[in-house]
Amino acid sequence: MDKFVIEGGVPLKGEISIKPAKNSLLPCLAASILTAEEVIFEKSSSLSDINSMLSLLQYLGVSVSGKAGERVVLKADKISSLTAPYDLVRKMRASFLVLGPLLSRFKKAKVSLPGGCAIGARPVDQHIKGLKALGAEIDFEEGYVVAKCNRLKGADVFFDKITVGGTQNILMAAVLAEGRTTIINAAKEPEVVDLGNLLLKMGAKIEGLGTDRIIIHGVENLKGATHCPIPDRIECGTFLAAAAATRGIIKIKNCIPAHLEKFLTKLKEMGFEIQIDDASIFLNGEKDVKSVDILTAPYPGFPTDLQAQSVALLTQASGIATVREEIFESRFMHIPELQRLGADIKLEGNTAVVKGKTLLKGAPVMASDLRASASLVIAGLIARGKTVVNRIYHLDRGYENFEERLASLGAKIERIK
Ligand code: UD1
């Protein structure tokens, strides 16, 4: 298993360009199932999560051409299987997103239940509730969701809880349903809007994207389209947190600052100097900063996917910060590892109380999930001496060439195979 060896204490300095959003590309790739025509992605990514989705789509019979990380072309004109097997879904929960499009175009699908993961139970009850409302008959057999329908029928889908994946699955199911579907309490995340924009290009009729009420008028068929996924706001926030935590100076290019409004506001409240343009963010982290409290929430609230990185950053701010995790119940696996590096953090239920500013010292640590890994890398970049971050395969799911890009900013980081 690969690991990172980091010699900390170097302020990150320079420019970095943001890659396409993994969480946008994943549902958009799944949307290719909805048409027999070509769906072209002008930019893709070579992340392991994206490769997992492409492998699953190929397993279903979607032809994939092009190069990972560059332009890829998908064509679902010869679907040969309507089953997403456990081995492929287990690796990545977002595989469950093939259920909506398979069911709406082919009227049948069998998709493995994703199961739990390191950050919590993560049920899919809202996805199922939504598909049932559209008229799907759903059974659970040996760990699989077995779904069938005649043509799905538009209906009101009321989510009890805001769910990004649930909204995306129902959106993809409803675009080919008969009549009008309203998703109430829909997720407003930019990755939902980006999927919606691709579906619009494919000929779908959708109103209200980016609001909590999305209205879909089902159509008979969708056509091919060309799409360029949005830049990854979480990657952008991670680089900002890393530069800020090491008291560096960074310019982030090719990003959409509006997608990070809450996070940027918190950085400003801490005292960081920030300048924002249409597609770039400049941060100067040289001055002393103070703590702020954080509460994770659905978009446009503070993203749970930046909570772990922010905890690492807050160890370098003066004062006491409370960080409350409201989205995933066990998303604090990074805390004991940060404590190993000397962080003064107490965990009280779903709240981490971070006392700063602390001198972190290098030590071996273990990554437990994707964003926790990023948090540990940031802590390693801050810490004096050598930090070894083990199990970075988690990190490779969501950050492309992370160590090379950090090294281009001056970080002393090496991957040991
Ligand atoms: C997506 C993101 C993930 C991010 C999360 C929240 C992708 C591939 N992943 O995950 O990085 O952390 O949004 O912003 O885009 N829930 C239910 N029932 C359901 C569905 C969800 O109770 O049927 C709960 C979840 O357990 C969680 C909350 O709702 O507590 C939000 O989950 P959801 O928005 O669905 O997250 P994902 O789409 O899995």
Coordinates of C-alpha atoms and ligand atoms in Angstrom, one line a residue:
M1 CA 0.0 0.0 0.0
D2 CA 1.4 3.4 -1.0
K3 CA 2.2 6.0 1.7
F4 CA 3.3 9.6 1.8
V5 CA 6.4 10.8 3.6
I6 CA 6.2 14.5 4.4
E7 CA 8.8 16.8 5.8
G8 CA 6.7 19.6 7.2
G9 CA 7.2 23.2 8.0
V10 CA 7.5 24.6 4.4
P11 CA 5.0 27.4 3.5
L12 CA 3.2 26.5 0.2
K13 CA 3.8 29.1 -2.4
G14 CA 2.7 29.4 -6.1
E15 CA -0.2 28.7 -8.4
I16 CA -2.3 25.7 -8.9
S17 CA -5.1 24.9 -11.4
I18 CA -8.2 23.0 -10.3
K19 CA -9.2 19.6 -11.9
P20 CA -12.8 18.6 -12.9
A21 CA -15.1 17.9 -10.0
K22 CA -15.1 14.2 -9.2
N23 CA -18.6 14.4 -7.6
S24 CA -19.9 16.1 -10.7
L25 CA -18.2 13.8 -13.2
L26 CA -19.5 10.6 -11.4
P27 CA -23.3 11.3 -11.9
C28 CA -22.6 12.8 -15.3
L29 CA -20.9 9.6 -16.5
A30 CA -23.9 7.6 -15.1
A31 CA -26.2 9.9 -17.2
S32 CA -24.7 8.5 -20.4
I33 CA -26.9 5.4 -19.8
L34 CA -29.9 7.6 -20.6
T35 CA -29.2 7.8 -24.3
A36 CA -28.0 5.6 -27.2
E37 CA -26.1 8.5 -28.6
E38 CA -22.6 9.7 -27.7
V39 CA -22.0 11.7 -24.6
I40 CA -18.7 13.4 -24.7
F41 CA -16.8 14.8 -21.8
E42 CA -14.2 17.4 -22.8
K43 CA -12.3 16.8 -19.6
S44 CA -12.3 13.8 -17.4
S45 CA -10.0 12.6 -14.6
S46 CA -7.8 9.6 -13.9
L47 CA -9.0 9.3 -10.2
S48 CA -9.6 5.8 -9.0
D49 CA -13.3 6.7 -8.3
I50 CA -13.7 7.8 -11.9
N51 CA -12.1 4.6 -13.1
S52 CA -14.4 2.6 -10.9
M53 CA -17.5 4.3 -12.5
L54 CA -16.1 3.8 -16.0
S55 CA -15.4 0.1 -15.2
L56 CA -19.0 -0.3 -14.0
L57 CA -20.4 1.4 -17.1
Q58 CA -18.3 -0.8 -19.3
Y59 CA -19.5 -3.9 -17.4
L60 CA -23.1 -2.7 -18.3
G61 CA -22.1 -2.5 -21.9
V62 CA -21.4 1.2 -22.3
S63 CA -18.5 1.8 -24.8
V64 CA -15.9 4.1 -23.4
S65 CA -13.2 5.6 -25.6
G66 CA -10.6 8.3 -25.0
K67 CA -8.0 8.7 -22.4
A68 CA -8.5 8.8 -18.6
G69 CA -7.9 12.4 -17.5
E70 CA -8.6 13.8 -20.9
R71 CA -11.5 13.7 -23.4
V72 CA -13.7 10.6 -23.0
V73 CA -16.6 9.5 -25.1
L74 CA -19.4 7.2 -23.8
K75 CA -22.0 5.4 -25.9
A76 CA -24.7 3.3 -24.3
D77 CA -26.2 1.9 -27.6
K78 CA -25.5 -1.7 -26.7
I79 CA -26.3 -2.2 -23.0
S80 CA -25.7 -5.9 -22.2
S81 CA -26.4 -6.1 -18.5
L82 CA -28.8 -4.3 -16.2
T83 CA -27.0 -5.5 -13.0
A84 CA -24.5 -3.5 -11.1
P85 CA -22.6 -6.2 -9.1
Y86 CA -21.6 -6.0 -5.4
D87 CA -17.9 -6.0 -6.2
L88 CA -18.1 -2.9 -8.3
V89 CA -20.6 -1.0 -6.1
R90 CA -18.8 -1.9 -2.9
K91 CA -15.7 0.0 -4.0
M92 CA -17.6 3.2 -4.5
R93 CA -21.0 4.3 -3.3
A94 CA -21.6 6.6 -6.2
S95 CA -22.1 3.4 -8.3
F96 CA -25.6 3.4 -6.9
L97 CA -26.3 6.3 -9.3
V98 CA -26.7 3.9 -12.2
L99 CA -30.0 2.7 -10.7
G100 CA -32.1 5.8 -11.7
P101 CA -30.9 5.9 -15.4
L102 CA -31.0 2.1 -15.9
L103 CA -34.6 1.9 -14.6
S104 CA -35.9 4.9 -16.5
R105 CA -34.5 3.8 -19.9
F106 CA -34.6 0.0 -19.6
K107 CA -37.5 -0.4 -17.1
K108 CA -35.4 -2.9 -15.1
A109 CA -32.3 -2.8 -12.9
K110 CA -30.6 -4.8 -10.2
V111 CA -28.0 -2.8 -8.2
S112 CA -26.1 -3.9 -5.2
L113 CA -26.8 -2.0 -2.0
P114 CA -23.7 0.0 -1.2
G115 CA -23.4 -0.8 2.5
G116 CA -21.7 1.3 5.1
C117 CA -18.5 3.1 5.0
A118 CA -15.9 4.7 7.3
I119 CA -17.9 7.9 7.7
G120 CA -21.3 6.4 8.7
A121 CA -24.2 4.2 7.8
R122 CA -25.1 6.2 4.7
P123 CA -28.5 4.6 3.8
V124 CA -30.2 4.9 0.4
D125 CA -33.8 4.9 1.7
Q126 CA -34.5 8.3 0.1
H127 CA -33.4 7.1 -3.3
I128 CA -35.7 4.1 -2.9
K129 CA -38.6 6.2 -1.7
G130 CA -38.3 8.5 -4.7
L131 CA -38.2 5.7 -7.2
K132 CA -41.2 4.1 -5.6
A133 CA -43.1 7.4 -5.9
L134 CA -42.3 7.3 -9.6
G135 CA -44.0 3.9 -9.8
A136 CA -41.1 1.5 -9.5
E137 CA -41.6 -1.8 -7.9
I138 CA -38.7 -2.5 -5.6
D139 CA -37.6 -5.7 -3.8
F140 CA -34.5 -6.4 -1.8
E141 CA -32.8 -9.7 -2.6
E142 CA -29.5 -10.9 -1.3
G143 CA -28.1 -7.4 -0.8
Y144 CA -29.4 -6.2 -4.1
V145 CA -32.1 -3.7 -5.0
V146 CA -34.2 -5.3 -7.7
A147 CA -36.3 -2.7 -9.5
K148 CA -38.8 -2.8 -12.3
C149 CA -41.5 -0.6 -13.8
N150 CA -43.5 0.0 -16.9
R151 CA -42.6 3.6 -17.9
L152 CA -41.9 5.6 -14.8
K153 CA -44.6 8.1 -14.0
G154 CA -44.0 11.7 -12.9
A155 CA -44.9 12.4 -9.2
D156 CA -44.0 14.5 -6.2
V157 CA -40.9 13.3 -4.5
F158 CA -40.5 14.7 -1.0
F159 CA -37.1 14.0 0.5
D160 CA -37.2 13.7 4.3
K161 CA -33.5 14.6 4.3
I162 CA -31.5 16.6 1.8
T163 CA -29.5 14.1 -0.3
V164 CA -27.1 14.9 -3.1
G165 CA -27.0 11.3 -4.5
G166 CA -30.8 10.9 -4.0
T167 CA -31.6 14.1 -5.9
Q168 CA -29.2 13.0 -8.7
N169 CA -30.7 9.5 -8.9
I170 CA -34.3 10.8 -9.0
L171 CA -33.4 13.5 -11.5
M172 CA -32.0 10.9 -13.9
A173 CA -35.0 8.7 -13.3
A174 CA -37.5 11.5 -13.9
V175 CA -36.1 12.9 -17.2
L176 CA -37.5 9.9 -19.1
A177 CA -40.7 9.4 -17.0
E178 CA -44.1 10.2 -18.3
G179 CA -45.3 13.6 -17.1
R180 CA -44.2 16.0 -14.4
T181 CA -42.0 15.2 -11.4
T182 CA -41.4 17.7 -8.6
I183 CA -38.4 17.0 -6.3
I184 CA -39.2 18.8 -3.0
N185 CA -36.3 19.5 -0.5
A186 CA -33.9 18.8 -3.3
A187 CA -30.1 19.2 -2.9
K188 CA -28.8 22.5 -4.3
E189 CA -25.1 21.5 -4.6
P190 CA -23.3 22.7 -7.7
E191 CA -22.8 19.0 -8.6
V192 CA -26.5 18.5 -8.9
V193 CA -26.8 21.6 -11.0
D194 CA -24.0 20.4 -13.3
L195 CA -25.7 17.1 -13.8
G196 CA -28.9 19.0 -14.6
N197 CA -27.1 21.1 -17.1
L198 CA -25.8 18.0 -18.9
L199 CA -29.3 16.6 -18.9
L200 CA -30.7 19.8 -20.4
K201 CA -28.1 19.6 -23.2
M202 CA -29.3 16.0 -23.7
G203 CA -32.8 17.3 -24.3
A204 CA -34.3 17.0 -20.8
K205 CA -36.8 19.6 -19.5
I206 CA -35.9 20.7 -16.1
E207 CA -36.7 23.9 -14.0
G208 CA -35.5 25.0 -10.6
L209 CA -31.9 23.6 -10.7
G210 CA -30.0 25.0 -7.7
T211 CA -33.2 25.5 -5.7
D212 CA -34.8 23.1 -3.3
R213 CA -37.7 22.4 -5.7
I214 CA -36.8 20.9 -9.0
I215 CA -39.5 20.3 -11.6
I216 CA -38.9 17.8 -14.4
H217 CA -41.1 17.4 -17.4
G218 CA -40.4 13.9 -18.7
V219 CA -39.5 13.4 -22.4
E220 CA -39.6 10.2 -24.6
N221 CA -35.9 10.2 -25.6
L222 CA -32.7 11.9 -24.8
K223 CA -29.9 12.7 -27.3
G224 CA -26.1 12.9 -27.1
A225 CA -24.3 15.9 -25.8
T226 CA -20.9 17.4 -25.0
H227 CA -20.1 18.5 -21.5
C228 CA -17.2 20.0 -19.6
P229 CA -17.6 19.2 -15.8
I230 CA -17.3 22.1 -13.3
P231 CA -14.0 22.5 -11.4
D232 CA -13.7 20.6 -8.1
R233 CA -14.7 23.0 -5.2
I234 CA -13.5 20.5 -2.6
E235 CA -10.1 20.2 -4.2
C236 CA -9.9 24.0 -4.4
G237 CA -10.8 24.3 -0.7
T238 CA -8.2 21.6 0.2
F239 CA -5.4 23.5 -1.5
L240 CA -6.5 26.8 0.1
A241 CA -6.6 25.1 3.5
A242 CA -3.1 23.6 2.9
A243 CA -1.6 26.9 1.9
A244 CA -3.4 28.7 4.7
A245 CA -2.2 26.2 7.3
T246 CA 1.4 26.4 6.3
R247 CA 1.3 30.2 6.2
G248 CA 1.8 30.2 2.5
I249 CA 0.7 32.3 -0.4
I250 CA -1.4 30.7 -3.2
K251 CA -3.2 31.6 -6.3
I252 CA -5.9 29.0 -7.3
K253 CA -6.8 29.2 -11.0
N254 CA -9.6 27.6 -13.0
C255 CA -12.1 27.5 -10.0
I256 CA -15.6 28.9 -9.4
P257 CA -15.2 31.0 -6.2
A258 CA -19.0 31.3 -5.9
H259 CA -19.1 27.5 -5.2
L260 CA -17.0 28.0 -2.1
E261 CA -18.7 31.1 -0.6
K262 CA -19.2 29.8 2.9
F263 CA -15.7 28.3 3.2
L264 CA -14.1 31.5 1.9
T265 CA -16.2 33.6 4.3
K266 CA -14.8 31.5 7.2
L267 CA -11.2 31.9 6.0
K268 CA -11.8 35.7 5.8
E269 CA -13.3 35.6 9.3
M270 CA -10.2 33.9 10.5
G271 CA -8.2 36.8 9.2
F272 CA -6.7 35.5 6.0
E273 CA -6.2 38.0 3.2
I274 CA -8.2 36.8 0.2
Q275 CA -8.8 38.2 -3.2
I276 CA -11.4 36.7 -5.5
D277 CA -11.8 37.1 -9.3
D278 CA -14.2 35.4 -11.7
A279 CA -12.2 32.2 -11.9
S280 CA -9.3 32.6 -9.4
I281 CA -8.7 32.9 -5.7
F282 CA -5.6 34.4 -4.1
L283 CA -4.8 33.7 -0.4
N284 CA -2.1 35.1 1.7
G285 CA -1.6 33.1 4.9
E286 CA 1.4 34.9 6.4
K287 CA -0.3 36.7 9.2
D288 CA -1.5 35.2 12.5
V289 CA -5.1 34.2 12.4
K290 CA -7.9 33.4 14.9
S291 CA -10.3 30.5 15.3
V292 CA -13.8 30.4 14.0
D293 CA -16.7 28.0 14.7
I294 CA -17.9 25.7 11.9
L295 CA -21.1 23.9 11.4
T296 CA -21.4 21.6 8.3
A297 CA -24.6 21.8 6.4
P298 CA -26.0 21.1 2.9
Y299 CA -25.1 23.6 0.2
P300 CA -24.8 26.6 0.4
G301 CA -23.7 25.7 4.0
F302 CA -20.2 24.7 5.0
P303 CA -19.3 21.6 3.1
T304 CA -18.8 18.4 5.2
D305 CA -16.2 17.5 2.6
L306 CA -14.0 20.3 3.9
Q307 CA -14.5 19.7 7.6
A308 CA -11.5 17.4 8.1
Q309 CA -9.1 19.8 6.3
S310 CA -10.5 22.7 8.3
V311 CA -9.9 21.0 11.6
A312 CA -6.2 20.6 10.6
L313 CA -6.1 24.3 9.6
L314 CA -7.8 25.3 12.9
T315 CA -4.9 23.8 14.9
Q316 CA -2.9 26.8 13.6
A317 CA -5.4 29.5 14.7
S318 CA -5.4 31.2 18.1
G319 CA -8.4 30.4 20.3
I320 CA -11.0 27.7 20.6
A321 CA -13.0 26.5 17.7
T322 CA -16.0 24.2 17.8
V323 CA -16.6 22.2 14.6
R324 CA -20.0 20.5 14.5
E325 CA -20.5 17.7 11.9
E326 CA -24.2 17.6 10.9
I327 CA -24.1 15.5 7.8
F328 CA -22.2 12.3 8.6
E329 CA -22.3 10.8 12.1
S330 CA -18.8 9.3 12.2
R331 CA -16.8 11.7 10.2
F332 CA -14.2 12.4 12.8
M333 CA -11.7 9.5 12.1
H334 CA -9.0 12.1 11.5
I335 CA -9.2 13.4 15.1
P336 CA -7.2 10.6 16.9
E337 CA -4.6 10.8 14.2
L338 CA -4.3 14.6 14.4
Q339 CA -3.9 14.1 18.2
R340 CA -1.0 11.8 17.5
L341 CA 0.7 14.8 15.8
G342 CA 0.1 16.9 18.9
A343 CA -3.2 18.6 18.1
D344 CA -5.3 19.7 21.1
I345 CA -8.7 18.5 20.1
K346 CA -11.6 17.1 22.2
L347 CA -14.4 15.2 20.7
E348 CA -17.8 15.7 22.3
G349 CA -20.5 13.8 20.3
N350 CA -20.7 15.3 16.9
T351 CA -18.5 18.3 17.8
A352 CA -14.7 18.7 17.8
V353 CA -13.3 21.3 20.0
V354 CA -10.0 22.5 18.6
K355 CA -7.7 24.5 20.7
G356 CA -5.0 26.5 18.9
K357 CA -2.4 27.4 18.2
T358 CA -0.4 24.1 18.6
L359 CA 3.0 23.1 17.4
L360 CA 2.4 19.8 15.5
K361 CA 5.2 17.2 15.4
G362 CA 5.7 14.6 12.7
A363 CA 4.6 11.0 13.4
P364 CA 3.2 8.0 11.5
V365 CA -0.6 8.3 10.9
M366 CA -3.3 6.2 9.2
A367 CA -5.7 7.6 6.7
S368 CA -9.3 6.3 7.1
D369 CA -11.3 8.0 4.3
L370 CA -10.8 10.4 1.5
R371 CA -11.1 13.8 3.2
A372 CA -9.5 12.5 6.5
S373 CA -6.5 11.7 4.3
A374 CA -6.3 15.2 3.0
S375 CA -6.6 16.5 6.6
L376 CA -3.6 14.3 7.6
V377 CA -1.5 15.5 4.7
I378 CA -2.2 19.1 5.6
A379 CA -1.2 18.3 9.2
G380 CA 1.9 16.7 7.9
L381 CA 2.8 19.8 5.9
I382 CA 2.4 21.9 9.1
A383 CA 4.2 19.5 11.5
R384 CA 7.9 19.8 12.3
G385 CA 9.9 16.7 11.2
K386 CA 8.7 13.6 9.3
T387 CA 5.1 12.5 9.0
V388 CA 4.2 9.3 7.3
V389 CA 0.6 9.1 6.1
N390 CA -0.3 5.4 5.5
R391 CA -3.2 4.0 3.4
I392 CA -3.3 6.9 0.9
Y393 CA -5.3 4.8 -1.5
H394 CA -8.2 6.7 0.1
L395 CA -6.7 9.9 -1.0
D396 CA -6.2 8.7 -4.6
R397 CA -9.9 8.3 -4.9
G398 CA -10.4 12.1 -4.9
Y399 CA -7.1 14.0 -5.5
E400 CA -5.2 13.7 -8.8
N401 CA -1.4 13.8 -8.6
F402 CA -1.8 15.4 -5.2
E403 CA 1.8 15.0 -4.1
E404 CA 3.2 16.3 -7.4
R405 CA 1.0 19.3 -7.3
L406 CA 1.8 20.0 -3.6
A407 CA 5.5 19.6 -4.5
S408 CA 5.1 22.2 -7.2
L409 CA 4.1 24.6 -4.4
G410 CA 7.3 23.7 -2.5
A411 CA 6.0 20.9 -0.3
K412 CA 8.5 18.2 0.7
I413 CA 6.3 15.2 0.0
E414 CA 7.1 11.8 -1.5
R415 CA 5.1 8.8 -2.4
I416 CA 6.6 5.5 -1.3
K417 CA 5.1 2.6 -3.2
Ligands
UD1_1 C1 -22.3 13.2 -1.7 C2 -20.9 13.4 -2.0 C3 -20.0 13.4 -0.7 C4 -20.6 14.4 0.2 C5 -22.1 14.3 0.5 C6 -22.7 15.4 1.3 C7 -20.7 12.3 -4.2 C8 -20.2 11.2 -5.0 N1 -20.5 12.3 -2.8 O1 -22.5 12.0 -1.1 O2 -18.7 13.6 -1.1 O3 -19.9 14.3 1.5 O4 -22.7 14.3 -0.8 O5 -22.4 16.6 0.7 O6 -21.2 13.3 -4.7 N2 -29.0 10.0 3.5 C9 -30.1 9.2 4.0 N3 -30.9 8.5 3.1 C10 -30.6 8.5 1.8 C11 -29.5 9.3 1.3 C12 -28.7 10.0 2.2 O7 -30.4 9.2 5.2 O8 -31.3 7.8 1.0 C13 -28.2 10.8 4.5 C14 -26.8 10.3 4.5 O9 -26.5 9.3 5.4 C15 -26.1 11.6 5.0 C16 -27.0 12.7 4.4 O10 -28.2 12.1 4.1 O11 -26.2 11.7 6.4 C17 -26.4 13.3 3.1 O12 -26.0 12.3 2.2 P1 -26.0 12.5 0.7 O13 -26.2 14.0 0.4 O14 -26.9 11.6 0.0 O15 -24.5 12.1 0.3 P2 -24.0 11.4 -0.9 O16 -24.8 11.7 -2.1 O17 -23.8 9.9 -0.6

